[in-house]
Short mmCIF file of C-alpha atoms and ligand atoms in Angstrom, two decimals:
data_model
loop_
_atom_site.label_atom_id
_atom_site.label_comp_id
_atom_site.label_asym_id
_atom_site.label_seq_id
_atom_site.Cartn_x
_atom_site.Cartn_y
_atom_site.Cartn_z
CA MET A 230 137.02 103.75 116.43
CA ALA A 231 136.87 105.60 119.72
CA ILE A 232 137.37 108.84 117.83
CA SER A 233 134.64 108.40 115.40
CA SER A 234 132.10 107.31 117.89
CA ASP A 235 132.80 110.33 120.18
CA LYS A 236 132.19 112.41 117.12
CA LYS A 237 128.96 110.86 116.53
CA LEU A 238 127.99 111.57 120.14
CA ASN A 239 128.87 115.21 119.71
CA ASN A 240 127.11 115.28 116.66
CA PHE A 241 123.82 113.73 118.17
CA LEU A 242 124.35 116.06 121.27
CA SER A 243 124.43 119.26 119.21
CA SER A 244 121.28 117.91 117.60
CA ILE A 245 119.23 117.69 120.73
CA LYS A 246 120.38 121.48 122.03
CA LYS A 247 116.92 122.77 120.96
CA LEU A 248 115.22 120.72 123.63
CA SER A 249 114.22 121.89 127.07
CA GLN A 250 116.76 121.24 130.10
CA ASN A 251 114.53 118.52 131.38
CA ASP A 252 114.26 116.74 128.47
CA LYS A 253 117.94 117.02 127.45
CA GLU A 254 118.48 115.39 130.79
CA ARG A 255 116.24 112.49 130.04
CA VAL A 256 118.14 112.03 126.73
CA VAL A 257 121.54 111.86 128.33
CA LYS A 258 120.07 109.46 130.84
CA ALA A 259 118.87 107.19 127.86
CA ILE A 260 122.47 107.64 126.49
CA GLU A 261 123.97 106.22 129.47
CA PHE A 262 121.33 103.27 129.81
CA SER A 263 121.81 102.35 126.11
CA SER A 264 125.62 102.47 126.18
CA ARG A 265 125.57 100.54 129.49
CA ALA A 266 123.19 97.99 128.25
CA HIS A 267 125.10 97.27 124.79
CA ARG A 268 128.19 97.21 126.43
CA GLY A 269 130.92 94.91 124.52
CA GLN A 270 128.13 94.34 121.84
CA THR A 271 129.59 94.87 118.24
CA ARG A 272 127.75 94.21 114.92
CA ILE A 273 129.33 92.34 112.11
CA SER A 274 130.21 95.59 110.49
CA GLY A 275 132.45 96.11 113.24
CA SER A 276 130.67 99.18 114.93
CA THR A 277 128.99 98.84 118.31
CA TYR A 278 125.39 98.31 119.12
CA PHE A 279 125.20 101.46 121.12
CA SER A 280 126.67 103.45 117.92
CA HIS A 281 123.68 101.91 115.83
CA ALA A 282 121.34 103.24 118.34
CA LEU A 283 123.07 106.78 118.12
CA ASP A 284 122.54 106.57 114.49
CA VAL A 285 118.90 105.94 114.70
CA ALA A 286 118.29 108.39 117.30
CA LYS A 287 120.10 111.41 115.19
CA LYS A 288 117.99 110.58 112.52
CA ILE A 289 114.80 111.09 114.70
CA SER A 290 115.98 113.86 116.28
CA ASP A 291 116.74 115.58 112.82
CA LEU A 292 112.99 114.99 112.07
CA ASN A 293 111.92 116.78 115.07
CA LEU A 294 110.17 113.99 116.73
CA THR A 295 109.20 114.08 120.21
CA THR A 296 111.69 113.40 123.06
CA ASP A 297 110.10 110.32 123.94
CA ALA A 298 110.72 109.04 120.32
CA ILE A 299 114.49 110.01 120.58
CA ILE A 300 114.74 107.99 123.80
CA ALA A 301 112.76 105.08 122.51
CA SER A 302 115.30 105.15 119.44
CA LEU A 303 118.31 105.13 122.09
CA LEU A 304 116.65 102.04 123.65
CA HIS A 305 115.11 100.31 120.43
CA ASP A 306 117.35 97.30 120.64
CA THR A 307 117.85 96.66 124.36
CA VAL A 308 114.87 94.51 125.09
CA GLU A 309 115.60 92.43 122.03
CA ASP A 310 119.46 92.16 122.58
CA THR A 311 120.09 92.52 126.25
CA PRO A 312 118.76 91.26 129.67
CA ILE A 313 117.04 94.50 130.16
CA GLY A 314 113.06 94.28 130.41
CA LEU A 315 110.55 96.43 129.37
CA ASN A 316 109.45 97.14 133.24
CA GLU A 317 112.71 98.67 133.84
CA ILE A 318 112.40 100.86 131.04
CA LYS A 319 108.95 101.96 132.18
CA LYS A 320 110.44 102.76 135.47
CA GLU A 321 113.24 104.76 134.30
CA PHE A 322 111.75 106.30 131.40
CA GLY A 323 108.04 106.32 131.82
CA SER A 324 105.08 104.32 129.97
CA VAL A 325 105.35 106.14 126.63
CA VAL A 326 108.73 105.03 125.92
CA ALA A 327 108.04 101.84 127.12
CA ARG A 328 105.30 101.33 124.69
CA LEU A 329 107.35 102.54 122.05
CA VAL A 330 110.04 100.20 122.64
CA ASP A 331 107.69 97.42 122.89
CA GLY A 332 106.08 98.14 119.59
CA LEU A 333 109.70 98.34 117.97
CA THR A 334 110.77 94.80 119.65
CA LYS A 335 107.34 93.38 118.18
CA LEU A 336 107.88 94.77 114.58
CA ASP A 337 111.10 92.75 114.46
CA ASN A 338 109.11 89.71 113.87
CA ILE A 339 107.59 91.14 110.50
CA ARG A 340 109.66 89.20 108.02
CA ILE A 341 109.47 87.98 104.42
CA SER A 342 109.41 84.07 104.78
CA LYS A 343 112.65 82.69 103.00
CA SER A 344 110.18 80.44 101.05
CA TRP A 345 108.89 83.61 99.10
CA LEU A 346 112.22 84.72 97.58
CA PRO A 347 113.47 83.73 94.40
CA PRO A 348 114.22 81.23 92.88
CA PHE A 349 110.56 80.49 93.61
CA LYS A 350 109.89 76.79 94.28
CA THR A 351 106.58 77.35 96.32
CA LYS A 352 103.17 78.39 95.64
CA TYR A 353 104.20 81.85 95.97
CA GLN A 354 105.75 81.41 92.59
CA GLN A 355 102.68 83.25 91.55
CA LEU A 356 103.55 86.91 91.74
CA ASP A 357 99.85 87.96 92.89
CA ARG A 358 99.99 85.39 95.56
CA TYR A 359 103.24 86.79 96.64
CA GLU A 360 101.55 90.45 96.44
CA LYS A 361 98.58 89.47 98.64
CA GLN A 362 101.17 88.15 101.34
CA VAL A 363 103.16 91.29 101.45
CA GLU A 364 100.13 93.48 101.52
CA THR A 365 98.97 91.65 104.40
CA LEU A 366 102.35 92.19 106.00
CA ARG A 367 102.12 96.06 105.30
CA LYS A 368 98.54 95.80 107.33
CA MET A 369 100.32 93.88 110.15
CA PHE A 370 103.28 96.34 110.17
CA VAL A 371 100.78 99.26 110.70
CA ALA A 372 98.63 97.13 113.00
CA MET A 373 101.20 96.23 115.36
CA SER A 374 102.93 99.39 115.50
CA ARG A 375 99.94 101.28 117.10
CA ASP A 376 101.75 104.61 117.07
CA ILE A 377 102.93 106.54 114.11
CA ARG A 378 106.28 107.18 116.01
CA VAL A 379 107.19 103.57 115.98
CA ILE A 380 106.85 103.37 112.43
CA ILE A 381 109.02 106.24 111.82
CA ILE A 382 111.76 104.88 114.20
CA LYS A 383 111.53 101.59 112.44
CA MET A 384 112.12 103.20 109.19
CA ALA A 385 115.03 105.13 110.24
CA ASP A 386 116.46 101.86 112.01
CA ARG A 387 115.93 100.19 108.66
CA MET A 388 117.86 102.79 106.93
CA CYS A 389 120.68 102.51 109.15
CA ASN A 390 120.83 98.63 108.70
CA LEU A 391 120.90 99.25 104.89
CA GLU A 392 123.77 101.71 105.24
CA THR A 393 125.79 98.82 106.62
CA LEU A 394 124.21 95.95 104.60
CA TYR A 395 127.46 95.46 102.79
CA TYR A 396 128.83 93.59 105.83
CA LEU A 397 126.15 90.89 106.03
CA PRO A 398 125.94 87.45 104.28
CA LYS A 399 124.45 87.64 100.76
CA VAL A 400 121.26 85.65 101.92
CA LYS A 401 120.66 88.37 104.58
CA GLN A 402 121.40 91.12 102.14
CA THR A 403 118.62 89.92 99.82
CA ARG A 404 116.04 89.28 102.39
CA ILE A 405 116.33 92.69 103.91
CA ALA A 406 116.61 94.33 100.55
CA GLN A 407 113.34 92.68 99.32
CA GLU A 408 111.58 93.36 102.53
CA THR A 409 112.57 97.11 102.41
CA ILE A 410 111.25 97.54 98.81
CA ASP A 411 108.09 95.53 99.26
CA ILE A 412 106.88 96.41 102.92
CA TYR A 413 109.00 99.43 104.27
CA ALA A 414 109.20 101.72 101.35
CA PRO A 415 105.47 101.57 100.31
CA ILE A 416 104.37 102.24 104.00
CA ALA A 417 106.76 105.26 104.08
CA ASN A 418 105.14 106.25 100.78
CA ARG A 419 101.74 106.22 102.20
CA LEU A 420 102.71 108.10 105.09
CA GLY A 421 103.96 110.91 102.89
CA MET A 422 107.55 109.98 103.81
CA GLY A 423 108.71 110.76 100.14
CA GLU A 424 112.17 111.27 101.01
CA PHE A 425 112.55 108.22 103.29
CA LYS A 426 110.79 105.98 100.83
CA CYS A 427 113.27 107.09 97.99
CA ARG A 428 116.22 106.51 100.21
CA LEU A 429 115.03 102.99 101.30
CA GLU A 430 114.69 102.19 97.97
CA ASP A 431 117.87 103.40 96.60
CA LEU A 432 119.95 101.86 99.48
CA SER A 433 118.16 98.13 98.54
CA PHE A 434 118.28 98.23 94.78
CA PRO A 435 121.79 97.40 94.22
CA TYR A 436 121.51 94.49 96.53
CA LEU A 437 118.16 93.18 94.95
CA MET A 438 118.76 93.63 91.38
CA PRO A 439 122.56 94.25 90.98
CA ASN A 440 122.52 93.94 87.06
CA GLU A 441 119.44 96.29 86.72
CA TYR A 442 121.05 98.84 88.90
CA LYS A 443 124.20 98.72 87.02
CA ARG A 444 122.49 99.26 83.60
CA VAL A 445 120.35 102.09 84.86
CA LYS A 446 123.35 103.80 86.12
CA LYS A 447 125.33 103.31 82.89
CA LEU A 448 122.26 104.39 80.81
CA ALA A 449 121.69 107.50 82.93
CA VAL A 450 124.93 108.88 84.34
CA GLN A 451 126.10 110.59 81.20
CA GLU A 452 122.48 112.17 80.64
CA ILE A 453 122.07 113.38 84.12
CA GLU A 454 125.37 115.25 84.02
CA THR A 455 124.36 116.84 80.47
CA ARG A 456 120.96 117.82 81.44
CA THR A 457 122.39 119.08 84.97
CA LYS A 458 124.76 121.23 83.09
CA TYR A 459 121.84 122.47 80.87
CA LEU A 460 119.65 123.15 84.10
CA LYS A 461 122.57 125.08 85.74
CA LYS A 462 122.14 127.69 83.24
CA LEU A 463 118.39 127.69 82.98
CA ARG A 464 118.19 128.01 86.73
CA ILE A 465 120.20 131.26 86.63
CA LYS A 466 118.14 132.47 83.77
CA ILE A 467 114.91 131.95 85.73
CA LEU A 468 116.20 133.26 88.72
CA ASN A 469 117.24 136.55 87.03
CA ILE A 470 113.93 137.09 85.20
CA LEU A 471 111.87 136.46 88.31
CA ALA A 472 113.98 138.96 90.40
CA GLN A 473 113.55 141.47 87.72
CA LYS A 474 109.89 140.90 88.45
CA GLY A 475 110.41 141.19 92.13
CA ILE A 476 109.77 137.40 92.93
CA ASN A 477 112.24 136.25 95.65
CA ALA A 478 112.66 132.31 94.44
CA GLU A 479 115.01 129.69 95.44
CA ILE A 480 115.52 127.06 92.64
CA LYS A 481 116.87 123.56 93.20
CA TYR A 482 117.44 120.90 90.50
CA ARG A 483 117.23 117.29 91.50
CA ALA A 484 118.02 114.14 89.41
CA LYS A 485 115.43 111.26 89.93
CA HIS A 486 116.28 108.56 92.37
CA TRP A 487 117.67 105.42 90.87
CA TYR A 488 114.81 102.89 91.81
CA SER A 489 112.17 105.25 90.65
CA LEU A 490 114.05 106.06 87.34
CA TYR A 491 114.42 102.13 86.89
CA ARG A 492 110.54 101.73 87.07
CA LYS A 493 109.98 104.68 84.88
CA LEU A 494 112.59 103.44 82.45
CA LYS A 495 110.85 99.98 82.32
CA ILE A 496 107.51 101.62 81.38
CA HIS A 497 109.33 103.66 78.62
CA ASN A 498 111.15 100.61 77.18
CA LEU A 499 114.48 102.20 78.40
CA ASP A 500 114.18 105.02 76.19
CA ILE A 501 115.81 107.73 78.66
CA ASP A 502 114.95 110.75 76.26
CA LYS A 503 111.05 109.95 77.40
CA VAL A 504 111.96 110.40 81.15
CA TYR A 505 111.30 114.38 81.01
CA ASP A 506 111.94 114.66 84.72
CA LEU A 507 115.33 112.73 84.94
CA VAL A 508 116.50 116.14 86.29
CA ALA A 509 113.59 118.53 87.34
CA LEU A 510 113.82 122.00 88.27
CA ARG A 511 112.05 123.00 91.54
CA VAL A 512 111.22 126.58 91.85
CA MET A 513 110.26 127.56 95.27
CA VAL A 514 108.37 131.00 96.08
CA PRO A 515 107.07 132.40 99.15
CA THR A 516 103.18 132.38 98.50
CA VAL A 517 100.66 130.71 96.31
CA GLU A 518 100.11 133.75 94.37
CA ASP A 519 103.70 133.79 93.38
CA CYS A 520 103.58 130.05 92.40
CA TYR A 521 100.84 131.11 89.80
CA ASN A 522 102.80 134.25 88.61
CA VAL A 523 105.83 131.96 88.02
CA LEU A 524 103.91 129.63 86.02
CA GLY A 525 102.59 132.50 83.91
CA ILE A 526 106.13 133.92 83.54
CA ILE A 527 107.50 130.48 82.50
CA HIS A 528 104.80 129.78 79.93
CA SER A 529 105.47 133.21 78.37
CA LEU A 530 109.13 132.16 77.95
CA TRP A 531 108.60 128.55 76.67
CA LYS A 532 105.54 126.58 75.31
CA PRO A 533 104.43 123.98 77.51
CA LEU A 534 103.91 120.42 76.10
CA PRO A 535 99.97 119.76 75.81
CA ASP A 536 98.32 118.05 78.74
CA THR A 537 101.38 118.42 81.16
CA ILE A 538 100.23 121.17 83.35
CA LYS A 539 99.15 119.79 86.52
CA ASP A 540 97.68 122.13 89.24
CA TYR A 541 98.06 120.17 92.42
CA ILE A 542 97.69 123.55 94.36
CA ALA A 543 94.14 124.05 93.32
CA LEU A 544 93.45 120.45 93.27
CA PRO A 545 95.80 118.68 95.93
CA LYS A 546 96.12 114.99 95.52
CA ILE A 547 94.07 113.03 97.96
CA ASN A 548 97.00 112.55 100.14
CA GLY A 549 97.53 116.47 100.26
CA TYR A 550 100.42 116.82 97.82
CA GLN A 551 100.52 120.28 96.52
CA SER A 552 102.62 121.75 93.63
CA ILE A 553 102.40 122.83 90.23
CA HIS A 554 103.95 120.72 87.39
CA THR A 555 104.52 121.73 83.88
CA THR A 556 106.83 120.40 81.08
CA VAL A 557 107.91 122.94 78.68
CA PHE A 558 110.14 123.22 75.52
CA ALA A 559 112.87 125.12 77.19
CA ASP A 560 115.95 126.78 75.61
CA HIS A 561 117.07 124.89 72.34
CA GLY A 562 113.98 122.93 72.50
CA VAL A 563 115.08 120.81 75.64
CA ILE A 564 111.98 119.30 77.25
CA THR A 565 112.13 120.08 80.75
CA GLU A 566 109.92 119.37 83.71
CA ILE A 567 109.42 122.50 86.08
CA GLN A 568 107.85 122.21 89.56
CA ILE A 569 106.50 125.21 91.35
CA ARG A 570 105.59 125.18 95.00
CA THR A 571 105.86 127.06 98.21
CA PRO A 572 108.71 125.97 100.77
CA ASP A 573 105.94 124.61 103.21
CA MET A 574 104.69 122.19 100.34
CA ASP A 575 108.01 121.22 99.59
CA ARG A 576 108.76 120.19 103.30
CA GLN A 577 105.55 118.16 103.28
CA ALA A 578 106.20 116.41 100.02
CA GLU A 579 109.56 115.18 101.43
CA PHE A 580 108.56 114.29 104.95
CA GLY A 581 105.19 114.78 105.55
CA ILE A 582 101.82 113.88 104.89
CA ALA A 583 101.91 114.43 101.06
CA ALA A 584 103.92 112.02 98.79
CA HIS A 585 103.43 110.32 95.51
CA TRP A 586 101.84 106.97 96.73
CA TYR A 587 98.76 107.24 94.81
CA TYR A 588 100.59 107.84 91.49
CA SER A 589 103.21 105.43 91.98
CA ASP A 590 101.42 102.56 93.31
CA THR A 591 98.17 102.59 91.60
CA LYS A 592 99.83 103.44 88.06
CA VAL A 593 102.76 101.29 88.25
CA SER A 594 101.37 98.11 89.78
CA ARG A 595 98.94 96.75 87.83
CA LEU A 596 98.44 93.79 90.24
CA MET A 597 96.80 96.08 92.99
CA THR A 598 93.22 96.82 92.69
CA LYS A 599 91.77 99.70 94.36
CA LYS A 600 89.79 97.68 96.66
CA GLN A 601 92.82 96.10 98.14
CA TYR A 602 94.11 99.71 98.81
CA ALA A 603 91.07 100.59 100.77
CA TRP A 604 93.19 100.84 104.01
CA VAL A 605 95.48 103.48 102.43
CA LYS A 606 92.55 105.59 102.03
CA GLU A 607 91.88 105.25 105.62
CA LEU A 608 95.52 105.93 106.41
CA MET A 609 95.31 109.21 104.55
CA ALA A 610 92.09 110.26 106.11
CA TRP A 611 93.77 109.66 109.43
CA GLN A 612 96.73 111.43 108.37
CA SER A 613 94.70 114.45 107.60
CA LYS A 614 93.14 114.34 111.14
CA ILE A 615 96.54 114.52 112.52
CA LYS A 616 97.28 117.46 110.39
CA SER A 617 94.40 119.48 111.73
CA SER A 618 94.25 117.86 115.21
CA LYS A 619 95.56 120.14 118.10
CA ASP A 620 95.80 117.06 120.20
CA LEU A 621 98.82 115.67 118.62
CA LYS A 622 99.20 112.94 121.60
CA GLN A 623 96.02 111.49 120.83
CA SER A 624 96.24 111.21 117.21
CA LEU A 625 99.59 109.46 117.37
CA LYS A 626 97.94 106.23 118.06
CA ILE A 627 96.68 104.08 115.19
CA ASP A 628 93.38 102.30 115.72
CA MET A 629 92.76 101.34 112.14
CA PHE A 630 93.14 97.74 112.37
CA CYS A 631 91.92 97.44 116.06
CA ASP A 632 89.56 94.74 114.93
CA ARG A 633 92.12 92.57 112.87
CA ILE A 634 94.66 90.21 114.07
CA PHE A 635 97.61 88.99 112.24
CA ALA A 636 99.31 85.79 113.08
CA PHE A 637 101.83 83.60 111.46
CA THR A 638 102.20 80.05 110.51
CA PRO A 639 105.57 78.37 111.29
CA ALA A 640 106.57 78.64 107.78
CA GLY A 641 106.17 82.30 108.01
CA ASP A 642 102.89 83.01 106.21
CA VAL A 643 100.81 85.62 107.63
CA ILE A 644 97.13 85.11 108.28
CA ASP A 645 94.75 87.82 108.83
CA LEU A 646 91.72 87.26 111.20
CA PRO A 647 89.01 89.12 113.01
CA ARG A 648 89.86 90.05 116.52
CA GLY A 649 88.84 87.31 118.97
CA ALA A 650 89.37 84.67 116.33
CA THR A 651 90.90 81.38 117.59
CA SER A 652 93.22 78.32 116.48
CA ILE A 653 90.23 76.97 114.49
CA ASP A 654 89.74 79.84 112.49
CA PHE A 655 93.55 79.97 111.88
CA ALA A 656 93.02 76.36 110.73
CA TYR A 657 90.19 77.08 108.35
CA ALA A 658 91.89 80.39 106.99
CA ILE A 659 94.72 78.11 105.74
CA HIS A 660 92.39 75.52 104.10
CA THR A 661 89.39 73.81 104.82
CA ALA A 662 91.30 70.52 104.94
CA VAL A 663 93.34 71.82 107.76
CA GLY A 664 90.53 72.89 109.68
CA ASN A 665 88.54 69.73 109.43
CA GLN A 666 91.53 67.58 110.80
CA CYS A 667 92.62 70.05 113.56
CA VAL A 668 93.05 68.29 116.73
CA GLY A 669 95.23 70.77 118.71
CA ALA A 670 97.41 73.89 118.32
CA LYS A 671 100.69 75.21 119.44
CA ILE A 672 100.76 79.04 119.99
CA ASN A 673 104.28 80.12 120.16
CA ASN A 674 105.57 76.73 120.47
CA LYS A 675 103.30 75.84 123.57
CA ILE A 676 100.14 73.68 123.50
CA ALA A 677 97.23 76.06 123.62
CA ALA A 678 93.38 75.20 123.99
CA LEU A 679 91.66 75.65 120.65
CA SER A 680 89.45 78.23 122.18
CA THR A 681 92.27 80.56 123.10
CA ASP A 682 92.11 84.02 121.28
CA ILE A 683 94.98 84.49 119.03
CA LYS A 684 97.06 87.79 119.39
CA ASN A 685 98.88 90.02 117.02
CA GLY A 686 102.22 88.41 115.87
CA ASP A 687 101.56 84.87 117.40
CA ILE A 688 102.99 81.98 115.65
CA VAL A 689 100.43 79.29 115.29
CA GLU A 690 101.09 75.87 114.59
CA ILE A 691 97.91 73.46 113.85
CA LEU A 692 98.32 70.01 114.78
CA LYS A 693 96.31 67.44 112.53
CA ASP A 694 94.91 63.96 112.33
CA LYS A 695 93.70 62.64 109.18
CA LYS A 696 91.09 60.55 110.99
CA SER A 697 89.36 63.44 113.05
CA LYS A 698 86.55 65.46 112.30
CA PRO A 699 84.98 68.79 113.37
CA LYS A 700 83.26 68.96 116.84
CA GLN A 701 79.95 70.65 117.55
CA ASP A 702 81.28 72.90 120.30
CA TRP A 703 83.82 74.20 117.97
CA LEU A 704 80.82 76.52 116.88
CA LYS A 705 80.98 78.24 120.37
CA TYR A 706 84.39 79.65 119.65
CA VAL A 707 84.71 80.30 116.09
CA LYS A 708 84.71 83.85 114.61
CA THR A 709 85.04 83.61 111.07
CA GLU A 710 82.10 82.70 108.56
CA GLN A 711 84.37 80.35 106.75
CA ALA A 712 85.02 78.18 109.95
CA ARG A 713 81.40 78.25 110.77
CA ASP A 714 80.03 77.12 107.37
CA SER A 715 82.75 74.28 106.93
CA ILE A 716 81.96 72.99 110.58
CA ASN A 717 78.28 73.12 110.06
CA LYS A 718 78.51 71.22 106.71
CA ILE A 719 80.26 68.32 108.43
CA VAL A 720 78.37 68.32 111.67
CA LYS A 721 74.92 68.46 110.00
CA THR A 722 75.74 65.37 107.73
CA ARG A 723 76.47 63.38 110.72
MN1 MN B 970 117.98 98.42 115.31
#
């Protein structure tokens, strides 16, 4: 145990070698701080809390995030799980780290309510109701993060949790896997973190749908092997031809991730021969001009399938994704997808701004309307601002939901309200009858005045009395039309 964690520590330390001397000293201080704070705490998996913090920090360091983010990863569970307070963190590591840790602690409260999970006995039986709730949870997740780094650290944290999910009780496994697929993965996707998204999904898939997982694997393993063997030869052939033409290329082949394969197979009635990109070839060449040359060369060798050529270099996806895709009848008539891009475009598609969110979310999920996704467009617009912004520090802040508040009912349902809304708005947002019978409220288990503003993440319990009626003076402190109209209706008839 001690040996393996020493190895882990050394691995991590070598990943921060590139930092300045001052930054390295701060990180080392955080390592000492975190290991002291978590002393004696072990997880169900048998590893220590500190070693978990180290795992998360390693992922963040590999992504080249800021030193503050690396430090916040090391400390991310200290406020939640040890007596250490935010003030101490602020004093030792500064206000940015404290703010990041605070955000990470708060995000722990965003959970899928048990009552939403199958077997469905509640009103969430209807899938569209469920979809609406998780969409609101996604917004809440982004709103409460307030900083892009908080989201990314949380994603890394979740990935580490999934890697040791095996040790948890089954009920927890299911909840965490469901949450990952419905909340974490879509957000990663919209942030263009394609690699994260796929890994999160693939780690959750076997826990959530064990039978489907086995079925997809059984269906695809042999075929993937066959196609990979075939592509190995094709790869060398293309490399040789490009070399003759003086083009310096790198070619990878990559099997489709399990969960996205599962979704594609469902569309094609489990016919694996229709999945042309089960294993795709990815050709990377230094310049955009090279990309078009390669496309020309490939089409002179093999005929493309009609309507499969997509030029996302000339016409990038809304999220900035760039690549050329073509599907050709390659040697022996095997239908093969080939993607052509520069190394820059490749990095961006995996970790950066570009991803397949638009394609996978809008085409696969019929339940989601474009309107519901308006906030995604905002997120993407904000992304492109980051890309062009010199002042990265400023743009790491997320203000897109600054006029909205997300709060929970005691049962875990999430209610979306305008900023400044009170318990009365909350009550009417649940149901008109709940608003009309409202006599008081508990916010986070404490009795609160009905005029109190609700804050992000509050748990609000409405106290009711069937005989009670709305009061005229409520109108002074409601924010929503819905509450105002309902109160007026009753007050006026009196
Ligand atoms: Mn954690």
